[in-house]
Phi, psi and omega in degrees: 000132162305161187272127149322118182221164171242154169280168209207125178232125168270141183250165154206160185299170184213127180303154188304326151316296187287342138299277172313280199303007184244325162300354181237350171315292163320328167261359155277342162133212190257344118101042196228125141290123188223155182220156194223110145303301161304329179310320191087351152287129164253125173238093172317114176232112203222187170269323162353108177287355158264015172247000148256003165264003122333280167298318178254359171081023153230152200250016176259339200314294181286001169278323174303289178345277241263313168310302190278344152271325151348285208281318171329255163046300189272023182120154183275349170301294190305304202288306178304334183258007129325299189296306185294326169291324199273327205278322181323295193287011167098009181277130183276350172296335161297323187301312172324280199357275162301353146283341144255353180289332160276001167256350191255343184081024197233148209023058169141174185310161137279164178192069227250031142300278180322308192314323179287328176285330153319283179350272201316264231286308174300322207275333193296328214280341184104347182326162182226333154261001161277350152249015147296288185338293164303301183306311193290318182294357224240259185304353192240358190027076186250075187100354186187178213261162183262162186195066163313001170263308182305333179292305192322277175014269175321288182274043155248329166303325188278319186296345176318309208278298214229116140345276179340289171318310196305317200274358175288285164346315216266287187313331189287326171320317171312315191295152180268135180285009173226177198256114170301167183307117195295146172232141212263160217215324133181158195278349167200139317336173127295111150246145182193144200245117186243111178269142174055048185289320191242154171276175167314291204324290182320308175326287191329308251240327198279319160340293173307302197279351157278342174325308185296325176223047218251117183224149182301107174306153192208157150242202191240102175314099189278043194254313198224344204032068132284147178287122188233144178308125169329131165286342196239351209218095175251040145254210211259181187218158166200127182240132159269131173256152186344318160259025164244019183232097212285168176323313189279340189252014124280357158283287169331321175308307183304304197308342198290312188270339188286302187312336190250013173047027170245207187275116182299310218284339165301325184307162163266174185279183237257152184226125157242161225209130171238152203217133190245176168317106189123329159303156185175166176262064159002127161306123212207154164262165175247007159274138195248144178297155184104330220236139182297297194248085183303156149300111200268320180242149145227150175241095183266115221247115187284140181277327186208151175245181174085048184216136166296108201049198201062040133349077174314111207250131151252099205261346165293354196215002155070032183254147198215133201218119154232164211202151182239170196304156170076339187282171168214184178219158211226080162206174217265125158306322195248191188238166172325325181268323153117042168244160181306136172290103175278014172263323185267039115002130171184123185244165186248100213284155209300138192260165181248325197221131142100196208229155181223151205216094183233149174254109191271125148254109194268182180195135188266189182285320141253180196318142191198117160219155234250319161302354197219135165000154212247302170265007128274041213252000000 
């Protein structure tokens, strides 16, 4: 019989370079070039200061960067107490700063009270990526109650300004608000192939922003916690995390809990998986061992068609799923009792030709945000 595996998730420390670029990922933006042809907009979003002074309307920004790898220079104490003196006097690109670093836990506790309040104090300031920032901490309850009409708010104030915002509007807008009919594939387990759950446009837009941080799947050896290639999964990943996660990938997120008939706040954040020729998911369950608040649904959402295999398989139960761009497939993990299901086994068989692009919502039994504690979850 075949073997069973499961996912597996690892940390390891991070150097202080690596930690500021990972704490600024949000507020310098997504850091892709991307273009939405149906949008009818091309909007650069790159590290080039002038297509973020394009987007965000300010020409210092990327100047602070650069101010706080200065001072990194003299060490990492010096860089860190910079950044809190200059967020102390109100500069708001430190406040970012330092507001993720407190959502990340990195030079000092987490705290993703503080982090919002920095948000929250920069975003006061006209800052345009500290009020992307906030509207996403907004919809995710990151440090504060969620109020998806308040997050909406925000980037509509902000789109007069920031390209960005504006292109958040119109694609989330695209997606259809209720979930078409499912058509179910089988009823115990539950499976069901939901067409045009999500739009073209949005696929195009979840596609962009993961391209930029798109990494070779790895576990962690524990013989040595070198990083080693995935045994079951060889393409590449991208997870969004709470405060990279915009108007348009929380509306999927929403379309994500209307099909599986759960809770948005359960989800995990949004995973995306790119598969080049040759590449495939081995069979494997997405329920995890161990775990209090198991994964109960997956929702798996295709981003592109025109691809070769890459077939989604159930091979216990001998069902085979292609899917066109916007469908998604639906189906439950656990058992009645709320143990992993061993019929839904399912693999992502080998692509032959062109590149395949899926978006993963794994959704736990309750409440689940990726910052917080297991019992405050």
């Amino acid at each position: 019989m075949r073997r069973r595996r499961r996912e597996q998730t690892s940390s390891s420390s991070v150097s202080f370079v690596r930690a500021r670029h990972r704490a600024t990922r949000s507020i310098w933006g997504p850091h892709v070039a991307e273009i939405s042809r149906r949008a009818g907009k091309m909007v650069a979003i790159c590290r080039d200061p002038l297509a973020f002074v394009q987007l965000y309307g300010r020409r210092d920004a990327m100047t602070f960067e650069q101010e706080v790898q200065a001072v990194a220079r003299q060490g990492h104490d010096a860089a860190v107490a910079f950044v809190h003196q200059r967020a102390a006097e109100g500069d708001a690109d430190a406040m970012m700063m330092l507001a993720q670093w407190r959502c990340w836990g990195h030079f000092g506790s987490q705290d993703l009270a503080e982090a919002y309040r920095l948000t929250e104090a920069a975003a006061a300031t006209g800052h345009l990526p500290a009020m992307l920032t906030r509207a996403s901490m907004l919809l995710t309850r990151t440090g504060t109650s969620r109020d998806a009409d308040a997050a909406r708010a925000i980037v509509e104030a902000a789109a007069p300004r920031s390209p960005l915002a504006a292109q958040h509007l119109a694609i989330a807008d695209s997606i259809p608000r209720e979930a078409p009919q499912p058509e179910i594939l089988s009823d115990d387990p539950y499976i069901a192939r939901i067409p045009g759950l999500i739009s073209r446009d949005a696929c195009a837009f979840v596609m962009a922003r993961a391209m930029p941080m798109l990494q070779p799947s790895f576990v962690i050896d524990p013989a040595n916690g070198q990083r080693v290639p995935h045994p079951i999964r060889t393409s590449a990943g991208a997870a969004f995390p709470p405060t990279d996660e915009d108007l348009v990938l929380h509306t999927v997120n929403c379309r994500a809990a209307t099909a599986s008939n759960t809770d948005v706040g359960r989800g995990e954040p949004l995973h995306v998986l790119r598969y080049t020729p040759g590449q495939e998911y081995r069979p494997h369950l997405d329920a995890l061992p161990g775990v209090e608040n198991q994964r109960s649904h997956t929702v798996l959402i295709y981003l592109n068609d025109g691809y070769g295999g890459g077939e989604t398989e159930f091979p216990e139960l001998g069902i085979t799923v292609r899917a066109q761009a916007g469908d998604a497939l639906v189906f439950r993990n656990t058992t009645d009792a709320g143990r992993a299901d061993a019929r839904t086994e399912h693999a992502g068989l080998p692509v032959t030709s062109g590149e395949k692009w899926l978006a993963t919502r794994w959704i736990r039994q309750a409440e689940f945000h990726p910052w917080k504690a297991e019992t405050e979850r």
